[in-house]
Short mmCIF file of C-alpha atoms in Angstrom, two decimals:
data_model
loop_
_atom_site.label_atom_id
_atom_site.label_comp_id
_atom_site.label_asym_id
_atom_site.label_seq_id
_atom_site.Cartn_x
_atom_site.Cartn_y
_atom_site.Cartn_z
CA UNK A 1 50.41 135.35 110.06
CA UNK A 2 54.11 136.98 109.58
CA UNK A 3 56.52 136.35 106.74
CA UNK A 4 58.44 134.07 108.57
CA UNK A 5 54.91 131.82 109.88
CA UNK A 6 54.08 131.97 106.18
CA UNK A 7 57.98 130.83 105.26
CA UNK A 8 57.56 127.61 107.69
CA UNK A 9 53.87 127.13 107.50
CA UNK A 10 53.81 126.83 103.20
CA UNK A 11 56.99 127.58 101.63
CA UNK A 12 58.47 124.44 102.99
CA UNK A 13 56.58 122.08 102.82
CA UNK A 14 55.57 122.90 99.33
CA UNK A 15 59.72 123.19 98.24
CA UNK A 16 59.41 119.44 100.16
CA UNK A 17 57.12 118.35 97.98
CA UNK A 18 58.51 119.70 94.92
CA UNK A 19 61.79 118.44 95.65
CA UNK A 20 59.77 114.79 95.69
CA UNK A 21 57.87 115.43 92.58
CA UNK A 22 61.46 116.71 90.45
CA UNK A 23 62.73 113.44 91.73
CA UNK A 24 60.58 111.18 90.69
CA UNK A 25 60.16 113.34 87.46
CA UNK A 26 64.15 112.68 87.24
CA UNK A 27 64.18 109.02 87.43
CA UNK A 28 61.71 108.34 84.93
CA UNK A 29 63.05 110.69 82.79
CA UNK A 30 66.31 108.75 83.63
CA UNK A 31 64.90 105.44 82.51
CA UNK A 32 63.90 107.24 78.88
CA UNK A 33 66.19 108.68 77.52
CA UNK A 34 67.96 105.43 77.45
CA UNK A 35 65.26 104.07 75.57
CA UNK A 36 65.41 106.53 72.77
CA UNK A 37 67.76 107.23 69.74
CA UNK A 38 71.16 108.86 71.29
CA UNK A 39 71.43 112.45 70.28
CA UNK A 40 73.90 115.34 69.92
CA UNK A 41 73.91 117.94 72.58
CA UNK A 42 71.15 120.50 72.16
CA UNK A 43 69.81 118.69 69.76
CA UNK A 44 65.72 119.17 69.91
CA UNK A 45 65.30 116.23 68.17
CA UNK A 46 65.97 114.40 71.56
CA UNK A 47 62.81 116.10 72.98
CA UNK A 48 60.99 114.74 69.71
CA UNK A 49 61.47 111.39 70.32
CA UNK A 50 60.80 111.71 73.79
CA UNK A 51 57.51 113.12 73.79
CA UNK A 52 56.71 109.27 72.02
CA UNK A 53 58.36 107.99 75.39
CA UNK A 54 55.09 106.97 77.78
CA UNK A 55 57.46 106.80 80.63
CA UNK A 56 58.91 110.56 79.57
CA UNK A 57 54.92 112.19 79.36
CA UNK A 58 54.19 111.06 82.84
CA UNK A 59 57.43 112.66 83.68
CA UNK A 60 56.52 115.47 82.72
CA UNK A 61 53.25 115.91 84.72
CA UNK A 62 55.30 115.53 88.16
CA UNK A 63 57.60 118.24 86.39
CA UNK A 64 55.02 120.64 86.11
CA UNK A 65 53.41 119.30 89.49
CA UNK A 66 56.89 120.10 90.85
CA UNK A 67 57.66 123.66 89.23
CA UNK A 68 53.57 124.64 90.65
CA UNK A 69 54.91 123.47 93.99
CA UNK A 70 58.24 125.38 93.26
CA UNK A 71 56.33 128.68 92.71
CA UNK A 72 54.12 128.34 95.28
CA UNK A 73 57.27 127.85 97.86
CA UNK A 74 59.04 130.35 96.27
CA UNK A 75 55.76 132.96 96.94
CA UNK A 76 56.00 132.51 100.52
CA UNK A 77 59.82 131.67 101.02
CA UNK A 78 62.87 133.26 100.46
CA UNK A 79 64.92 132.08 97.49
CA UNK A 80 67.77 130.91 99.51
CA UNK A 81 65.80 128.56 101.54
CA UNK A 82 63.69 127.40 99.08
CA UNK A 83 66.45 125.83 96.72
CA UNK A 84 68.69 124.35 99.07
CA UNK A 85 65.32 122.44 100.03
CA UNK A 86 65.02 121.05 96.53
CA UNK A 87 68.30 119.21 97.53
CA UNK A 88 66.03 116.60 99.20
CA UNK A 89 65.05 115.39 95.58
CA UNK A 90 68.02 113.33 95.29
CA UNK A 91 67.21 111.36 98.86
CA UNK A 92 63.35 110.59 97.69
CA UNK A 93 65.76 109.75 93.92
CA UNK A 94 67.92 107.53 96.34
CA UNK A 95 64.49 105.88 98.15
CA UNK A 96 62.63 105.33 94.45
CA UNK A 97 65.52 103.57 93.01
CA UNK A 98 66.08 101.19 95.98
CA UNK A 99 62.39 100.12 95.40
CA UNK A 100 62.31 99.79 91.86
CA UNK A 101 65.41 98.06 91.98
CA UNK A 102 64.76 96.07 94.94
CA UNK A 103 68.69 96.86 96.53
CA UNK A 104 68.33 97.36 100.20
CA UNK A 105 70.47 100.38 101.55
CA UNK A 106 74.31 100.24 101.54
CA UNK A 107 75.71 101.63 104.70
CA UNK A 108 77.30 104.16 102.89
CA UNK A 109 74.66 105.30 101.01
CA UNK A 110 72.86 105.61 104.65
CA UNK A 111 75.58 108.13 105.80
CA UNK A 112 75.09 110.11 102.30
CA UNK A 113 71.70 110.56 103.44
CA UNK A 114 72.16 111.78 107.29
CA UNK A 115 75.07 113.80 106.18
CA UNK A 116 72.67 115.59 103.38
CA UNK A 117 70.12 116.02 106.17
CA UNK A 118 72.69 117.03 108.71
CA UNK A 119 74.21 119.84 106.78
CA UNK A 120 71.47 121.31 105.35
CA UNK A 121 69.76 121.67 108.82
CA UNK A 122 72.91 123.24 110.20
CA UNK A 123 73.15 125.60 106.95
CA UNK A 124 69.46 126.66 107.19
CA UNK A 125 70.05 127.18 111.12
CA UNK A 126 73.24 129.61 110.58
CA UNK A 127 72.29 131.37 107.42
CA UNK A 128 68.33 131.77 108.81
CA UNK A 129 67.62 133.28 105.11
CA UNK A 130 65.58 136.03 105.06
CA UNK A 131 63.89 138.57 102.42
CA UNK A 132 64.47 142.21 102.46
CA UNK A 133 62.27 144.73 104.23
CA UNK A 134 62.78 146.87 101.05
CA UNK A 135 61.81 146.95 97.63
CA UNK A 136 63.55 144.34 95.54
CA UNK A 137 65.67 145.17 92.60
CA UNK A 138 64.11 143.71 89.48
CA UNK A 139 65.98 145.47 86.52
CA UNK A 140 68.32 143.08 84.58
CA UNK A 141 71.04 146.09 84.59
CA UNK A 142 71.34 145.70 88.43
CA UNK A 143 72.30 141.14 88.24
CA UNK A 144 74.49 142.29 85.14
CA UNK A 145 77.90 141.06 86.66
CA UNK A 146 76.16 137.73 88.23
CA UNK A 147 74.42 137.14 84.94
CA UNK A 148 78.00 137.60 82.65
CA UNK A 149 79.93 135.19 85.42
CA UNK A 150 77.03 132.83 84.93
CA UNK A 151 76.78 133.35 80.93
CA UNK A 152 80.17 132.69 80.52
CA UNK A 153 80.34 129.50 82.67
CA UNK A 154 76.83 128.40 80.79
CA UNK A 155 78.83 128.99 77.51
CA UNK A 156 82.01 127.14 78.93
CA UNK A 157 79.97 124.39 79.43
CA UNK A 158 78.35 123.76 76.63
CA UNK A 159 81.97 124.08 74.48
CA UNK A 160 83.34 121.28 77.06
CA UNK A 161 80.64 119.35 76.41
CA UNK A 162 81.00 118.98 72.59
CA UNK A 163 84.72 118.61 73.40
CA UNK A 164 85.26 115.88 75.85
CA UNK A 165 85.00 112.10 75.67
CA UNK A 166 81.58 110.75 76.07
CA UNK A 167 82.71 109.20 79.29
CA UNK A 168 82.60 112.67 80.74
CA UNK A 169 80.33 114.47 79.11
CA UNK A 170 77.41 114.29 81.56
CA UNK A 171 79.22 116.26 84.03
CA UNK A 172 79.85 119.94 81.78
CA UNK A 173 75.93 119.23 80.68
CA UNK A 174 74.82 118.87 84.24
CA UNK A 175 76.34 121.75 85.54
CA UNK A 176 75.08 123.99 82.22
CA UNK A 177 71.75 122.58 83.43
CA UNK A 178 72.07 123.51 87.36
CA UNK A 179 73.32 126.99 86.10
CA UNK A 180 69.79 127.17 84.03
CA UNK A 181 67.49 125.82 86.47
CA UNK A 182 69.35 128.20 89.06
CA UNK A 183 68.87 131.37 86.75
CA UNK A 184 65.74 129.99 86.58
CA UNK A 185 63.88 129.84 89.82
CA UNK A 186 65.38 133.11 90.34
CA UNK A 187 63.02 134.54 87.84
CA UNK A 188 60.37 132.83 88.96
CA UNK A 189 60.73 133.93 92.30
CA UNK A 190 61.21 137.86 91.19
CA UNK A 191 57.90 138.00 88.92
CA UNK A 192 56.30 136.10 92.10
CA UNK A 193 56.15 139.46 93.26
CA UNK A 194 53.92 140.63 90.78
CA UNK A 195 51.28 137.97 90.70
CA UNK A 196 48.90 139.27 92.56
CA UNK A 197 48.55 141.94 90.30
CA UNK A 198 46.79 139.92 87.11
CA UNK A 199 47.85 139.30 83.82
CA UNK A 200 48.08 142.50 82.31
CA UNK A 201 51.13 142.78 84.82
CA UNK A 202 52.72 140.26 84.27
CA UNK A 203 53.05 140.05 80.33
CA UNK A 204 55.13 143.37 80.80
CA UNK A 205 57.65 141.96 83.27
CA UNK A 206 60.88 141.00 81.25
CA UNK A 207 61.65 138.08 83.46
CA UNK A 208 58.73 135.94 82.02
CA UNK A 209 60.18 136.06 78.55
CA UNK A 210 63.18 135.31 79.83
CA UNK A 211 61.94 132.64 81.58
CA UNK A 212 60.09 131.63 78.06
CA UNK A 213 63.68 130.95 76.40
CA UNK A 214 65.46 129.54 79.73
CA UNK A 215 62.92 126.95 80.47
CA UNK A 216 62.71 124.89 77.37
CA UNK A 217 67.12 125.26 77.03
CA UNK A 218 66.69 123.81 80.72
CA UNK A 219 65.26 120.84 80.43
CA UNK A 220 66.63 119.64 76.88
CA UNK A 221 69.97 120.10 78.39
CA UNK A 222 68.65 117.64 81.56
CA UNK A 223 67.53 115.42 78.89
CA UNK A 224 71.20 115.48 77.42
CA UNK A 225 72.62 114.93 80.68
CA UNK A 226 70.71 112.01 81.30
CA UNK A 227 71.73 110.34 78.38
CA UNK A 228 75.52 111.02 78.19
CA UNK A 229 76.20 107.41 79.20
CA UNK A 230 77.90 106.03 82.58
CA UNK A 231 77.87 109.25 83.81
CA UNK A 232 74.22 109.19 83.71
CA UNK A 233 73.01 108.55 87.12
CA UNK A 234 75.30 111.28 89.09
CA UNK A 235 73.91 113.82 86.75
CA UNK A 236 71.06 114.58 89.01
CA UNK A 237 73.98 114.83 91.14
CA UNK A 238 75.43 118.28 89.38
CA UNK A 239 72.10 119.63 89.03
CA UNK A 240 71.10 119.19 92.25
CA UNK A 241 74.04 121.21 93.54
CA UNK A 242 74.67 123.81 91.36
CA UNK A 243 71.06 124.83 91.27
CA UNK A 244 70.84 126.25 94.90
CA UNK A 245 74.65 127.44 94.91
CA UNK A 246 73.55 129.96 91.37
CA UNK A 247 70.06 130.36 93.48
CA UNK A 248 71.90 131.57 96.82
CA UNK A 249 74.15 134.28 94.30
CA UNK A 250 70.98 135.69 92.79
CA UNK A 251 69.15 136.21 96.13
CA UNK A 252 72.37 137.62 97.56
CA UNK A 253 73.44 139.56 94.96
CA UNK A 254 70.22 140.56 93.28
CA UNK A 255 66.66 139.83 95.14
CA UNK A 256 67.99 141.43 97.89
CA UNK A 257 68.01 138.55 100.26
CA UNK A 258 69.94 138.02 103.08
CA UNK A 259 71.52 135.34 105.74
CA UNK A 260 73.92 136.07 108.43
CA UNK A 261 77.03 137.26 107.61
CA UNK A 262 79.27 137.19 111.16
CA UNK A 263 82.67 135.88 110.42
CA UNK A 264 81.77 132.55 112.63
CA UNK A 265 78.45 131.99 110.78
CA UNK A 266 80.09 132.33 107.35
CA UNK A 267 82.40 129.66 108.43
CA UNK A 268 79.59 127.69 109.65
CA UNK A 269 77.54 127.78 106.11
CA UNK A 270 80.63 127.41 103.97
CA UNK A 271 81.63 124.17 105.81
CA UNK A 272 77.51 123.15 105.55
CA UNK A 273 77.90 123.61 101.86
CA UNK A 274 81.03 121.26 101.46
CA UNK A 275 79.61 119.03 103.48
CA UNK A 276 76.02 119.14 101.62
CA UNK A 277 78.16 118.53 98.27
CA UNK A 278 80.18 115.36 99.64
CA UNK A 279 76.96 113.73 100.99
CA UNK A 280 75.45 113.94 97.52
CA UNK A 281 78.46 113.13 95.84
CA UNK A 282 78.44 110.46 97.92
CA UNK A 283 74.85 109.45 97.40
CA UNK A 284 75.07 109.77 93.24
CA UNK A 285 78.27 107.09 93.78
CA UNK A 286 76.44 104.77 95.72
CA UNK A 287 72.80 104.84 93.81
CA UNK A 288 74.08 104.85 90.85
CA UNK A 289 74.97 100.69 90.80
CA UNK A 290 71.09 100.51 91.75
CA UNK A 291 70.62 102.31 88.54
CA UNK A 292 73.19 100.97 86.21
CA UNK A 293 72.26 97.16 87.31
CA UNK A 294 68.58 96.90 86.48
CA UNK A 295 67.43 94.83 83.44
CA UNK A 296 67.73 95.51 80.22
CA UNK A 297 65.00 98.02 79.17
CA UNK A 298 62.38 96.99 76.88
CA UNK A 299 62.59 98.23 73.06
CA UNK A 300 60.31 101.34 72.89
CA UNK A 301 56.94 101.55 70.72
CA UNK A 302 58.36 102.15 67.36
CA UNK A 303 61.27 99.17 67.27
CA UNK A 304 63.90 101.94 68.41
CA UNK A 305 66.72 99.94 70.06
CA UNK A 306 67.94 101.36 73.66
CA UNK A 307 71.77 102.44 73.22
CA UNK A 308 72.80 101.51 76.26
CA UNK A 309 71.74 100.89 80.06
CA UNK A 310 70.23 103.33 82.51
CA UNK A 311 73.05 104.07 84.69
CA UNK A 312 75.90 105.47 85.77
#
């Protein structure tokens, strides 16, 4: 079976199923952190209390459940199909919070659904990602410019975040996330190229330490985002579309990916990327009232009182 039989038979449907798992991951994770003491940004005393969380520990066996199924895509797929895939986590987010909630579908929230589906289908049909024939760079010297652009935004982020109003704050600490999980996968899938070659291997490829520091930073700053207040819900948001956008720059500009590139296609995927933003944009606006509008959360084990409601 060719690359691209592999690509279609296994990388996407596992990136499908990851995409589920990180969403329902999200939600609960969602739910928790409102039930836990609220903490300063990058604080890893957030990650303490949450571990006491039961809702938070079941989270984080779809999290790992999703990252397997990320890797295992990721093996098989380019990295530039594989993430804009993920961005079906925040339809299976939409469906899991219309049944918890027990909201039936707004209209709108209908067309932020088929206009998700409809541009990623017509971005994945003009960019038809592909990996290179050649060997792929792997040196951190050769992503130095993408990796200062995207240090400096992390950075930005960050010093927005302990700047703004509370009322805002989700947004900077999403987007630090996305930028993370983005740099992240793109590790992942450069070392994937060196699984098959044991252990020994792989403890001397830098990207695993790097991955070692990135993915704990990653999710405490998810954990953050979650609980920045109102803002909450369209977190997921943020994440959900900066995470393939920093994933499409590292396959371009350093796996040595490609998609089409003819003045007409380019057009094509830009548009498909606006319009894959709006629709969920539009989606976070519109679930997040399911979210916001469910009871009151229970006091968690301990007599900790929830700071405020699950929503956005």
């Amino acid at each position: 079976m060719n690359g691209a039989a592999l690509a279609l038979a296994v990388g996407v449907p596992a990136a499908l199923l990851s995409a589920a798992s990180f969403a329902t991951s999200g939600f609960l994770q969602h739910r928790a952190t409102h039930e836990v003491p609220l903490r300063v940004a990058g604080s890893p005393r957030l990650l303490i209390d949450l571990l006491g969380h039961r809702l938070w520990r079941r989270s984080v066996g779809l999290a790992i459940l999703g990252f397997a199924l990320q890797v295992l895509a990721l093996r098989y797929a380019p990295l530039i199909l594989v993430q804009p895939l993920l961005v079906t986590g925040v339809l299976w987010f939409v469906v899991i919070s219309t049944l918890v909630h027990r909201h039936p579908p707004q209209r709108m929230l209908v067309c932020g659904v088929l206009l998700c589906l409809g541009s990623l289908s017509v971005f994945l049909l003009l960019a038809r990602p592909s990996r290179s024939s050649g060997p792929r760079p792997g040196s951190p010297w050769s992503a130095l410019p993408l990796a200062l652009g995207l240090g400096i935004a992390f950075v930005a982020c960050l010093v927005l975040a302990a700047t703004v109003g509370r009322r805002w704050r989700a947004l900077p600490l999403s987007l630090a996330t996305g930028v993370c999980y983005g740099v992240t996968a793109s590790l992942v899938r450069s070392l994937s190229d060196h699984f098959g070659e044991g252990l020994s291997a792989l403890v001397r490829q830098w990207q695993l330490y790097a991955l070692i520091v990135l993915g704990p930073v990653g999710v405490l700053l998810n954990q953050n985002s979650y609980q920045a207040g109102r803002l909450g819900a369209p977190a997921l948001t943020v994440i959900t579309v900066t995470d393939p956008l920093v994933s499409l720059a590292a396959g371009l500009v350093w796996l040595g990916e490609s998609i089409r590139t003819g003045t007409w296609y380019v057009v094509g995927e830009v548009c498909a990327l606006l319009a894959l933003t709006g629709g969920v944009l539009l989606l976070a606006r519109y679930a997040a009232p399911g979210v916001s509008t469910s009871p009151a959360a229970p006091t968690p084990p301990g007599g900790r009182g929830v700071h405020g409601r699950a929503g956005g």
